[in-house]
mmCIF file of C-alpha atoms and ligand atoms in Angstrom:
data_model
loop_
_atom_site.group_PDB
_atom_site.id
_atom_site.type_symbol
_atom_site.label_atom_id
_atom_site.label_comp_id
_atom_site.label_asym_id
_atom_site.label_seq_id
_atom_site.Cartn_x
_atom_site.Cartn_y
_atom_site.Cartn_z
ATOM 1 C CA UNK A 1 -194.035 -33.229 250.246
ATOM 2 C CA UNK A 2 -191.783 -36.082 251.497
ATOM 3 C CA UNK A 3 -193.157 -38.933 250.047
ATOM 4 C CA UNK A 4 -192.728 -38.610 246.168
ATOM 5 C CA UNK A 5 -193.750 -41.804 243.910
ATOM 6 C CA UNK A 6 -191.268 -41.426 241.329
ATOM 7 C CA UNK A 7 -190.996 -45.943 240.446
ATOM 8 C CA UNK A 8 -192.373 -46.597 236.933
ATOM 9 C CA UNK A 9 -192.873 -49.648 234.959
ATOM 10 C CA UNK A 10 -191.959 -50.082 231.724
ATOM 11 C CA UNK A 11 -193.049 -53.405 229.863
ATOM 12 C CA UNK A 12 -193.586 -55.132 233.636
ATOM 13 C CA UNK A 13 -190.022 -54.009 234.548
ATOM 14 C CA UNK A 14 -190.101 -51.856 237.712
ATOM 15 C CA UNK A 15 -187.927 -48.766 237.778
ATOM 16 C CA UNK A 16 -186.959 -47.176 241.003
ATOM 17 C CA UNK A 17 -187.576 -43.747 239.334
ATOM 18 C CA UNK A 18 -187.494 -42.571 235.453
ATOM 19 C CA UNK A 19 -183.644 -42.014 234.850
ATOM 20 C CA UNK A 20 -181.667 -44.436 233.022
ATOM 21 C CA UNK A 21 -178.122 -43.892 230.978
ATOM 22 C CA UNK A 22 -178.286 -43.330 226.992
ATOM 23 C CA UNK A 23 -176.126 -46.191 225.564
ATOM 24 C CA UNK A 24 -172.791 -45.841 224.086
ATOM 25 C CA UNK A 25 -172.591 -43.030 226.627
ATOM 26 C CA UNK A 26 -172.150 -44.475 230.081
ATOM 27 C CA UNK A 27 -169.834 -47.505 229.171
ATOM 28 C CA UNK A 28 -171.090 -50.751 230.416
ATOM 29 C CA UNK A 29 -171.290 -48.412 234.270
ATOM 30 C CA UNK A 30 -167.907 -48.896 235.500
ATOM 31 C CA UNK A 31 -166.492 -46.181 233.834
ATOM 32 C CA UNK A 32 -168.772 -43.982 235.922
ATOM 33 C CA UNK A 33 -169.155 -45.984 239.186
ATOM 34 C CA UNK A 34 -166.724 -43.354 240.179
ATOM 35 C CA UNK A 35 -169.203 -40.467 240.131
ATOM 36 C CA UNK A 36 -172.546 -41.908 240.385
ATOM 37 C CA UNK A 37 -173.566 -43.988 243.043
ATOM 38 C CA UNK A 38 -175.658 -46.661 240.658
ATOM 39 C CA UNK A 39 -177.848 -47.347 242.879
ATOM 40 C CA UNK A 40 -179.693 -44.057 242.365
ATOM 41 C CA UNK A 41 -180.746 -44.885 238.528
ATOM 42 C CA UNK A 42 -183.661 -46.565 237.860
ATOM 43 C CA UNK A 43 -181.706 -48.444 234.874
ATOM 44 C CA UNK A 44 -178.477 -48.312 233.067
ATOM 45 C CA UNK A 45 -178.149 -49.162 229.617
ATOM 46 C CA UNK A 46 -175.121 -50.074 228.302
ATOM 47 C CA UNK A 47 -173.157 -49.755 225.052
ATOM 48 C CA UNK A 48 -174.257 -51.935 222.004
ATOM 49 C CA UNK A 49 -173.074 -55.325 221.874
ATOM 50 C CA UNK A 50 -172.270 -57.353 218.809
ATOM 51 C CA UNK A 51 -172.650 -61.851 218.399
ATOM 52 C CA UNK A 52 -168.501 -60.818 218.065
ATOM 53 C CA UNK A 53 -166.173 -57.956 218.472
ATOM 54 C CA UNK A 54 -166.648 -54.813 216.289
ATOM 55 C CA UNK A 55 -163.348 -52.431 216.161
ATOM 56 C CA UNK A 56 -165.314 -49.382 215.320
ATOM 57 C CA UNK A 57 -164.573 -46.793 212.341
ATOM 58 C CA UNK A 58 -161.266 -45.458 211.647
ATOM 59 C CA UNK A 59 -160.381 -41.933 214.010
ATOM 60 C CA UNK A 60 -161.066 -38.858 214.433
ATOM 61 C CA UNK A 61 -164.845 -40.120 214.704
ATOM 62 C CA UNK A 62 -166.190 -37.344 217.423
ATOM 63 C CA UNK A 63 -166.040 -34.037 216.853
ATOM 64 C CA UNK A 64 -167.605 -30.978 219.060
ATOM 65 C CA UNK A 65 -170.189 -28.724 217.953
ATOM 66 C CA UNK A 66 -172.755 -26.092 218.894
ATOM 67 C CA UNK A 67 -174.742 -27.317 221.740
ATOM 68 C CA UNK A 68 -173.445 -30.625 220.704
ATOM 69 C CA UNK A 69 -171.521 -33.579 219.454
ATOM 70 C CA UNK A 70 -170.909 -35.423 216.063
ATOM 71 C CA UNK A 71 -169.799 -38.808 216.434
ATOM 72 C CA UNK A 72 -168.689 -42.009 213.985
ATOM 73 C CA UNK A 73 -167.687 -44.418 216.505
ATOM 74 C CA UNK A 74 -169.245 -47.332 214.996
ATOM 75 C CA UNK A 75 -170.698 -49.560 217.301
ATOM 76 C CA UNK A 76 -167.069 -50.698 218.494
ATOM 77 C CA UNK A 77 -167.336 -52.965 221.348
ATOM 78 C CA UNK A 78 -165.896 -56.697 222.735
ATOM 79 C CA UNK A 79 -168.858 -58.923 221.724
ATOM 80 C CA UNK A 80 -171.608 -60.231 223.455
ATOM 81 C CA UNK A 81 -169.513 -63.277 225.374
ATOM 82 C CA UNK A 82 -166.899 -60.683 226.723
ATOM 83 C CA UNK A 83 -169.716 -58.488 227.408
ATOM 84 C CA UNK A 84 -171.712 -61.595 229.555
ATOM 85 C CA UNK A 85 -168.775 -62.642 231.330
ATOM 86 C CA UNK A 86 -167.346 -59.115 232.069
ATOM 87 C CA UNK A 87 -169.755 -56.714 232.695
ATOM 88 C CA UNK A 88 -173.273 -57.868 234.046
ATOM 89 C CA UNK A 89 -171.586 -59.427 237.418
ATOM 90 C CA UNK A 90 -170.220 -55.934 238.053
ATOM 91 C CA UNK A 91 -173.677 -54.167 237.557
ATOM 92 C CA UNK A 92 -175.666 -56.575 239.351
ATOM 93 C CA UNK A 93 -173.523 -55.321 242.431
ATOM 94 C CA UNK A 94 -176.115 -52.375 242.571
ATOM 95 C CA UNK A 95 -179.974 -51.832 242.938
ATOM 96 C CA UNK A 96 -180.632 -50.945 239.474
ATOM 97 C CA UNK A 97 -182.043 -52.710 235.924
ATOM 98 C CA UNK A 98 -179.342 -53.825 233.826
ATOM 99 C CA UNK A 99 -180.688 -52.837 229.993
ATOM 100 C CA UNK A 100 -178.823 -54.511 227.171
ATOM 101 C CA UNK A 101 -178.212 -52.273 223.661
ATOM 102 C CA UNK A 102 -177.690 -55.312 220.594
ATOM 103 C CA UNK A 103 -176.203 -54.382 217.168
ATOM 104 C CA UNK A 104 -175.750 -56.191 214.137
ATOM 105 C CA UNK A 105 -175.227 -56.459 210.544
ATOM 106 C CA UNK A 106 -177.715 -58.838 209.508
ATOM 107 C CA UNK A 107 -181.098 -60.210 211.599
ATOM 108 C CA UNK A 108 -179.414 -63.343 211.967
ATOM 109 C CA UNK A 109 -176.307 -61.246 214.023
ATOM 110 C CA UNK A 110 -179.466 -59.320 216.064
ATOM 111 C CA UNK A 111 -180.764 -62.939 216.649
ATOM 112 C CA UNK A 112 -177.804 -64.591 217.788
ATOM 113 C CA UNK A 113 -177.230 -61.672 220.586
ATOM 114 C CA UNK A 114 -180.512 -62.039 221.700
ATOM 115 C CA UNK A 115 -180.328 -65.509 221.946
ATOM 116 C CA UNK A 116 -177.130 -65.400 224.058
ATOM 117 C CA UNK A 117 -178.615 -62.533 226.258
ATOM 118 C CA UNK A 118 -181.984 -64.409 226.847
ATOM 119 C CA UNK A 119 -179.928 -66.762 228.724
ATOM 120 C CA UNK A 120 -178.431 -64.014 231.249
ATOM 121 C CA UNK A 121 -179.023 -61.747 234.355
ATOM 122 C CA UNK A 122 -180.256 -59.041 232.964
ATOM 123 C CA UNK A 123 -183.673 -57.010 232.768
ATOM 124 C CA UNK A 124 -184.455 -55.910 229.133
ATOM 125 C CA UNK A 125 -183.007 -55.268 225.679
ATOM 126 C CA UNK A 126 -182.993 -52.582 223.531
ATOM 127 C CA UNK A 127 -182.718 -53.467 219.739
ATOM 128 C CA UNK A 128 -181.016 -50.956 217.867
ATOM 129 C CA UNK A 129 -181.947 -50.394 214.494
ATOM 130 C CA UNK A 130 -181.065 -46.568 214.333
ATOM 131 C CA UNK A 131 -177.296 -46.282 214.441
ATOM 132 C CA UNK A 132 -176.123 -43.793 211.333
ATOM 133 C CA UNK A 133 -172.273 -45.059 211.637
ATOM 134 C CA UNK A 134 -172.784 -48.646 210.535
ATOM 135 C CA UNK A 135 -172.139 -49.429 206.651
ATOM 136 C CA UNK A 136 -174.883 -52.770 206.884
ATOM 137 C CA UNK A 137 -177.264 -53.294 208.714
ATOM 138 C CA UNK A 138 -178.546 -50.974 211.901
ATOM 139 C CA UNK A 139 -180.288 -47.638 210.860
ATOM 140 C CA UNK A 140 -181.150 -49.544 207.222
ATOM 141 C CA UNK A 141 -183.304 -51.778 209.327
ATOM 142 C CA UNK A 142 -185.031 -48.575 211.023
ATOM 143 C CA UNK A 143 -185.867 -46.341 208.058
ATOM 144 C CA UNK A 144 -189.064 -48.620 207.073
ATOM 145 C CA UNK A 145 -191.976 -49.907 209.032
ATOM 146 C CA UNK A 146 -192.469 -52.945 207.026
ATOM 147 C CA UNK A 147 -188.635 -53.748 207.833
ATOM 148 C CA UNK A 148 -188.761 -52.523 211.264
ATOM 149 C CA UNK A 149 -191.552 -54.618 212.479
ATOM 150 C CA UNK A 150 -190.260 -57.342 210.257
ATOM 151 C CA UNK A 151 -186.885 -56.848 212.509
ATOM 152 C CA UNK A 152 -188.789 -56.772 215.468
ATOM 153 C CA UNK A 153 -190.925 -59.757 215.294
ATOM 154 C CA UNK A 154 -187.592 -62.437 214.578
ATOM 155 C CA UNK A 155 -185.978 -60.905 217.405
ATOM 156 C CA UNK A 156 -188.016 -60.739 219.575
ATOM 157 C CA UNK A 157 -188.284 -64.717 219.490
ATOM 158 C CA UNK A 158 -185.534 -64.971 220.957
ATOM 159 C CA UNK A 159 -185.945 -62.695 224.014
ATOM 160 C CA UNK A 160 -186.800 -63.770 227.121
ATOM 161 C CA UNK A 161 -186.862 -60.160 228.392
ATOM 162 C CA UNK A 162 -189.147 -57.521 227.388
ATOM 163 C CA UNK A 163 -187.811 -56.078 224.046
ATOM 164 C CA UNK A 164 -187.202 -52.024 223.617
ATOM 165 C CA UNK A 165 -186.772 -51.009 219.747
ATOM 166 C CA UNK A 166 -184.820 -48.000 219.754
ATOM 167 C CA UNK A 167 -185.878 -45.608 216.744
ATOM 168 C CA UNK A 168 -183.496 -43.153 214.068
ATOM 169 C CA UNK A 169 -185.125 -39.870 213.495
ATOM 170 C CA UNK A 170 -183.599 -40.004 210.427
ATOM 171 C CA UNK A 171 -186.828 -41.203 208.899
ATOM 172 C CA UNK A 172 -189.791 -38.828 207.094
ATOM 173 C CA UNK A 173 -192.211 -39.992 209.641
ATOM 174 C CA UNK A 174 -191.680 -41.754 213.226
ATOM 175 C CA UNK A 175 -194.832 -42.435 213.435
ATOM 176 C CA UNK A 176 -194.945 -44.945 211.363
ATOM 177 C CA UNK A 177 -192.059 -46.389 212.072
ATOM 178 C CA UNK A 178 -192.628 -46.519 215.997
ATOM 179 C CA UNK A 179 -196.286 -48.233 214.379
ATOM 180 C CA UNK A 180 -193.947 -50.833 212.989
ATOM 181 C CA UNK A 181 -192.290 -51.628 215.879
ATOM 182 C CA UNK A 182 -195.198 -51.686 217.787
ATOM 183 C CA UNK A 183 -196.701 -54.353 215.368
ATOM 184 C CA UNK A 184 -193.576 -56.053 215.739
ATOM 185 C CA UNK A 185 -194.229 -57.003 218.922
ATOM 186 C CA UNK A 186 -192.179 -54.197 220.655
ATOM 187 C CA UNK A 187 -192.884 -54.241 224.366
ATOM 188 C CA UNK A 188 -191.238 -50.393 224.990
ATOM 189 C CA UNK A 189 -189.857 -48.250 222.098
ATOM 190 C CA UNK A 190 -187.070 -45.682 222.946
ATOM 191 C CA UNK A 191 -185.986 -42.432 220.846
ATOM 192 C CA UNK A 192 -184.180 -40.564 219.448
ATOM 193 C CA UNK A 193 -180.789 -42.375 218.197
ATOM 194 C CA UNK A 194 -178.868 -39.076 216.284
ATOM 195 C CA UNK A 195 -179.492 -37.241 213.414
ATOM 196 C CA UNK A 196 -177.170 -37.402 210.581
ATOM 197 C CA UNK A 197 -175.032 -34.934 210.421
ATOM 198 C CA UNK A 198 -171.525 -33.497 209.178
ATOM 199 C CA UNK A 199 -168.622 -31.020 209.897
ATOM 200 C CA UNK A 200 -165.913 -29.753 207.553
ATOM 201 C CA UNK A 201 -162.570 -28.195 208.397
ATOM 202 C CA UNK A 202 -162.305 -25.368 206.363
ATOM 203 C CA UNK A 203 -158.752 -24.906 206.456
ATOM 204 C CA UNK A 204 -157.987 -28.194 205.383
ATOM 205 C CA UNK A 205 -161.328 -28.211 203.416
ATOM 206 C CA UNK A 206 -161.854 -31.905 204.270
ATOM 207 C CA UNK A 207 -164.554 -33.593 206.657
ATOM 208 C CA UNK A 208 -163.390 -33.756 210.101
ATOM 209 C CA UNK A 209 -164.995 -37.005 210.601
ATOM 210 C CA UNK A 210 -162.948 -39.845 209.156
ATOM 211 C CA UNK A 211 -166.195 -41.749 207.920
ATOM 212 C CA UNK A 212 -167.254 -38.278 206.976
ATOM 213 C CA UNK A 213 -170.888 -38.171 208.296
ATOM 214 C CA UNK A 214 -171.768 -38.942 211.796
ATOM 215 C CA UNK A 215 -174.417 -39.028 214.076
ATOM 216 C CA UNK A 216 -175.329 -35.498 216.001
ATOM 217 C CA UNK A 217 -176.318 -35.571 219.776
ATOM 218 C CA UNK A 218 -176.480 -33.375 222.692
ATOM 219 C CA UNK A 219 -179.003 -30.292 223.287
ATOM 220 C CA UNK A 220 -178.888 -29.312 219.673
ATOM 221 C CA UNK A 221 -181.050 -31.971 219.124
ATOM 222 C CA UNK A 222 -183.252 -31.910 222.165
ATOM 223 C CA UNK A 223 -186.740 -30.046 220.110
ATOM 224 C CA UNK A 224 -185.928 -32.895 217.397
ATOM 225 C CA UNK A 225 -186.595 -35.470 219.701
ATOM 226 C CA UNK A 226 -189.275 -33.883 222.240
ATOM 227 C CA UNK A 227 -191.105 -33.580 218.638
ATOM 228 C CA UNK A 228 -190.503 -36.748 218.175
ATOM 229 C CA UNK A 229 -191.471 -38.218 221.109
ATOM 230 C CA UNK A 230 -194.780 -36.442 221.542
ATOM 231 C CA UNK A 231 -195.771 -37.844 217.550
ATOM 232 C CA UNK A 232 -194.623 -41.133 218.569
ATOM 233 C CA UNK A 233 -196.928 -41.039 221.746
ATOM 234 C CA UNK A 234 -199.910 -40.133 219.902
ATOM 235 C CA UNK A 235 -199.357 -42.910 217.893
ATOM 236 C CA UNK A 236 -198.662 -46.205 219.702
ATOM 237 C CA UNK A 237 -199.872 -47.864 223.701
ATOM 238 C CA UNK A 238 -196.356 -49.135 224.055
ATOM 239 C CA UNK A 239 -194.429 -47.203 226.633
ATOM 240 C CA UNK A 240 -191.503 -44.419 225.336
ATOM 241 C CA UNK A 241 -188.595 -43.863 226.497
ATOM 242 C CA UNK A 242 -187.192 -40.586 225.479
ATOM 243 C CA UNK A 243 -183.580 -39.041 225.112
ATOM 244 C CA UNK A 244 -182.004 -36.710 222.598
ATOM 245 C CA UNK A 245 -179.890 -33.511 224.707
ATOM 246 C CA UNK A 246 -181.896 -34.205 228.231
ATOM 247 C CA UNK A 247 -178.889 -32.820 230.211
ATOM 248 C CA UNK A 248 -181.254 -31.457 233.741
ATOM 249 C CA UNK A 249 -184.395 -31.949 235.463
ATOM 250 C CA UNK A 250 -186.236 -29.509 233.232
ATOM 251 C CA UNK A 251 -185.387 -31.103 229.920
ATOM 252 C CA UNK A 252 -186.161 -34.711 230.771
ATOM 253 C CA UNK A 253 -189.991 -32.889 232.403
ATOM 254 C CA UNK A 254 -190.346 -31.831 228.729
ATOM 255 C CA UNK A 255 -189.971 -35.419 227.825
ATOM 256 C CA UNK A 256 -192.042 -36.491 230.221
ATOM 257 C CA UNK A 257 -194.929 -34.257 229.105
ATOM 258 C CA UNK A 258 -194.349 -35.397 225.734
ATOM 259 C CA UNK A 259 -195.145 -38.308 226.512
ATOM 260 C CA UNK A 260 -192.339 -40.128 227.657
ATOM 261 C CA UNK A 261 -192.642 -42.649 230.738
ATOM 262 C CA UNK A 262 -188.922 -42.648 231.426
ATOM 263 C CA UNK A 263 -185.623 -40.506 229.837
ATOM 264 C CA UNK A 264 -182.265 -41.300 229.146
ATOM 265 C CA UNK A 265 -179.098 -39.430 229.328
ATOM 266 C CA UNK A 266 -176.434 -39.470 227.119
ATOM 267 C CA UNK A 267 -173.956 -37.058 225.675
ATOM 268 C CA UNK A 268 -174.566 -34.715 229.170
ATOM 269 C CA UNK A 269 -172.593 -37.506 230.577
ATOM 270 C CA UNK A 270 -169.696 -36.222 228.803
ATOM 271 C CA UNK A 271 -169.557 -32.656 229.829
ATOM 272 C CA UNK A 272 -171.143 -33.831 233.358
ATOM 273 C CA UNK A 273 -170.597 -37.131 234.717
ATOM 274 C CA UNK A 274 -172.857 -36.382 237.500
ATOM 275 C CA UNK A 275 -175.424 -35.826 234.626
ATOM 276 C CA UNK A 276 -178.162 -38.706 235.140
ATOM 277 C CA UNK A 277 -178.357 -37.570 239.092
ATOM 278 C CA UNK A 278 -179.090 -34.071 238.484
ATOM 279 C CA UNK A 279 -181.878 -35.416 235.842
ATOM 280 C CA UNK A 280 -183.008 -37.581 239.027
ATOM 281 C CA UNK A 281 -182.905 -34.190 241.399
ATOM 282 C CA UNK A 282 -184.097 -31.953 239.349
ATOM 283 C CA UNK A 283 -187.425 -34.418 238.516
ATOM 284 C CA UNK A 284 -188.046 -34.106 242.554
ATOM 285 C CA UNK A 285 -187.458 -30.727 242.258
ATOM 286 C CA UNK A 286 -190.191 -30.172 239.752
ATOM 287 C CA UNK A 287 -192.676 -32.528 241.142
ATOM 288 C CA UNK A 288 -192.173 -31.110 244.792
ATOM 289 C CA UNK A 289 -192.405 -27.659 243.457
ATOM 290 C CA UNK A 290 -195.494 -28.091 241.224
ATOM 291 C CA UNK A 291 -197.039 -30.495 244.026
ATOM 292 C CA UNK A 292 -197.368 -33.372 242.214
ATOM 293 C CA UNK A 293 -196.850 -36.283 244.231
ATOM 294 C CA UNK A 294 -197.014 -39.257 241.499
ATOM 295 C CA UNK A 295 -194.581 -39.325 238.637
ATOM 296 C CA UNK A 296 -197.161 -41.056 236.520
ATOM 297 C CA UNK A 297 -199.247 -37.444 236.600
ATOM 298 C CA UNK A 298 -196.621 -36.317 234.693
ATOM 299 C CA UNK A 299 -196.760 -38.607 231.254
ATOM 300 C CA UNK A 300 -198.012 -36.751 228.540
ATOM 301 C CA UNK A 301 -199.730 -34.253 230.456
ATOM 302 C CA UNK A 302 -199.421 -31.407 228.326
ATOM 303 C CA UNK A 303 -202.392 -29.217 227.018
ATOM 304 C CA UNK A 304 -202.203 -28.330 223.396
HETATM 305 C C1 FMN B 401 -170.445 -41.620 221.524
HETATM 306 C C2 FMN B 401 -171.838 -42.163 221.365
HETATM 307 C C3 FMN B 401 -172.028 -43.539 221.258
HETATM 308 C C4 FMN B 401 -173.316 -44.070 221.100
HETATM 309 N N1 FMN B 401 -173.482 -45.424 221.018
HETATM 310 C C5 FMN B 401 -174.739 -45.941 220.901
HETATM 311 C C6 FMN B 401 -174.946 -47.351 220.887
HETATM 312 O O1 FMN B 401 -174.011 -48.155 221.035
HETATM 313 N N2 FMN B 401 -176.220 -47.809 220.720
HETATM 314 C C7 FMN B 401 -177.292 -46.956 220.606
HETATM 315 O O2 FMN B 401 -178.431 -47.419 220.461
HETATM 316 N N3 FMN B 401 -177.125 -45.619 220.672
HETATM 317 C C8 FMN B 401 -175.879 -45.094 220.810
HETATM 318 N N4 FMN B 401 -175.721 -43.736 220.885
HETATM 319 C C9 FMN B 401 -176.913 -42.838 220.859
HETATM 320 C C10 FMN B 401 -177.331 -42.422 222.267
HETATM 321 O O3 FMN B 401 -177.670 -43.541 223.060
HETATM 322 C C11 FMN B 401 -178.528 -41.448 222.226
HETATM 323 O O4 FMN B 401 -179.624 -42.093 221.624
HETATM 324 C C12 FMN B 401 -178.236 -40.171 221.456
HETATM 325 O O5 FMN B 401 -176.906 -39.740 221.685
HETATM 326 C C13 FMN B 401 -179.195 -39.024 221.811
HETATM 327 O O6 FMN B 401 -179.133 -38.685 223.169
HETATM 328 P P1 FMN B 401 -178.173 -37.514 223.750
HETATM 329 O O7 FMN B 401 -178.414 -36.310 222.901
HETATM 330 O O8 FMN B 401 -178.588 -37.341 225.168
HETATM 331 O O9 FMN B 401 -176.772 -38.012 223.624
HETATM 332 C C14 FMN B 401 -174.436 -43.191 221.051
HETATM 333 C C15 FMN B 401 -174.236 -41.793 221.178
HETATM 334 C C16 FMN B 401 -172.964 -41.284 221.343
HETATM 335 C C17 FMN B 401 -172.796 -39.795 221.485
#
């Protein structure tokens, strides 16, 4: 089969095929323009920016663990005007989408970055609401529906471009929440940010996370979020991106059949820069080997 359909849309935005980056993971794409031709993702999505710089928490904020990372890096990043003037002429260099990641303290911060990014050359952005490492604001806005789509609906005001709303699992039920967003006016909802977790040094008896809790990624959490994902797809029309441990072809299928109409990798990246194009190949592999011709036949196609 030579001729596989692999482009999807999400929220109008067309997608050369279903792989984009996880942000925070894959720098603003320079960083990795070394190893992945960028022109092979269907999107990259960049690290969170802030209305002004954020130095992140104090060090050590990452820490390995089984089938996994922890990490505390708190949002640290130059601001959206270093981030507009910087970054997006580099990325535009390539044949991909260009997603935006905004954090803030206070609706009025998420606001102001959306404002500033409605203005530039870029294809969507993805409101985060779900980071564990921030004192204010971020995952407090994401652990209640009511607040969520409250969230939602200012910012979205402001964007020109379709608006993702990027979900914590670190809620009872996502459901809900992922209803919230949707009411909010959400065009695309993504999940999962990580799960709050924590690691002690027993020698020294002390966390080994200066901010002492951090957020877990990597395949340890990969069930988490396919769970996720398929409750989430049940429950609103909006399209899902998925991403929690996808590190090959197979996992990001199981996302797929969750329900997910694109993936994201992240903390793969780490271990495997080449990560997000062996997500791509492996995809092909699948759909050549199963004979399915039309990535779309894949989306939630699961019989339970
Ligand atoms: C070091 C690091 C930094 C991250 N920074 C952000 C961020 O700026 N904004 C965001 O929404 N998610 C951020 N995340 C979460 C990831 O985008 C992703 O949702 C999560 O790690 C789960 O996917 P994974 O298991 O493939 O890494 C970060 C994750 C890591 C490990």
């Amino acid at each position: 089969m030579t001729n596989l359909k692999t482009k999807v849309n999400i929220a109008g935005v067309e997608l050369k095929n279903p792989v984009m980056t996880a942000s925070g993971t894959f720098g603003s794409g320079k960083e990795y323009s070394e190893f992945v031709d960028l022109n092979e993702l269907g999107a990259v999505v960049v690290k969170g920016v802030a209305n002004v710089p954020w130095k992140g928490n104090a060090s050590p904020r990452v820490a390995e663990t089984y089938g996994g990372m922890l990490n505390s890096v708190g949002l640290q990043n130059p601001g959206v005007h270093a981030f507009v003037k910087e970054d997006i002429l580099f990325l535009r260099k390539y044949d991909t989408k260009i997603i935006v990641n905004i954090a803030g303290r206070s609706v009025e911060d998420y606001c102001e970055v959306a404002e500033v990014l409605s203005n530039a050359d870029i294809d969507m952005i993805e409101l985060n609401i779900s980071c564990p490492n921030v004192k204010e604001g971020c995952v407090s806005f994401g652990v209640n529906p009511h607040t969520v789509e409250a969230v939602t609906k200012e910012v979205k005001k402001y964007c020109k471009q379709p608006l993702i709303v990027k979900l914590s699992p670190n809620v009872a039920d996502i459901a809900e929440i992922a209803k919230g967003a949707e009411a909010g006016g959400a065009d695309a909802i993504s999940l999962i940010n990580t799960l709050l977790g924590m690691v002690i040094d027993i020698h020294k008896r002390r966390p080994v996370l200066a901010n002492i809790m951090g957020g877990l990624s990597g395949p340890a959490i990969k069930p988490v979020a396919v769970r996720m994902v398929y409750q989430v797809a049940q429950a609103v029309k909006v399209p899902i991106i998925g991403m929690g441990g996808i590190s090959n072809g197979d996992d990001a299928i199981e996302f797929m059949l969750a329900g997910a109409s694109a993936v994201a990798v992240g903390t793969a990246n780490f271990f495997n820069p080449r990560a997000t194009i062996d997500v791509k190949e492996g995809i092909e592999n699948y759909m050549k080997k199963y004979g399915i011709s039309n990535i779309k036949d894949i989306v939630g196609n699961i019989t339970v």
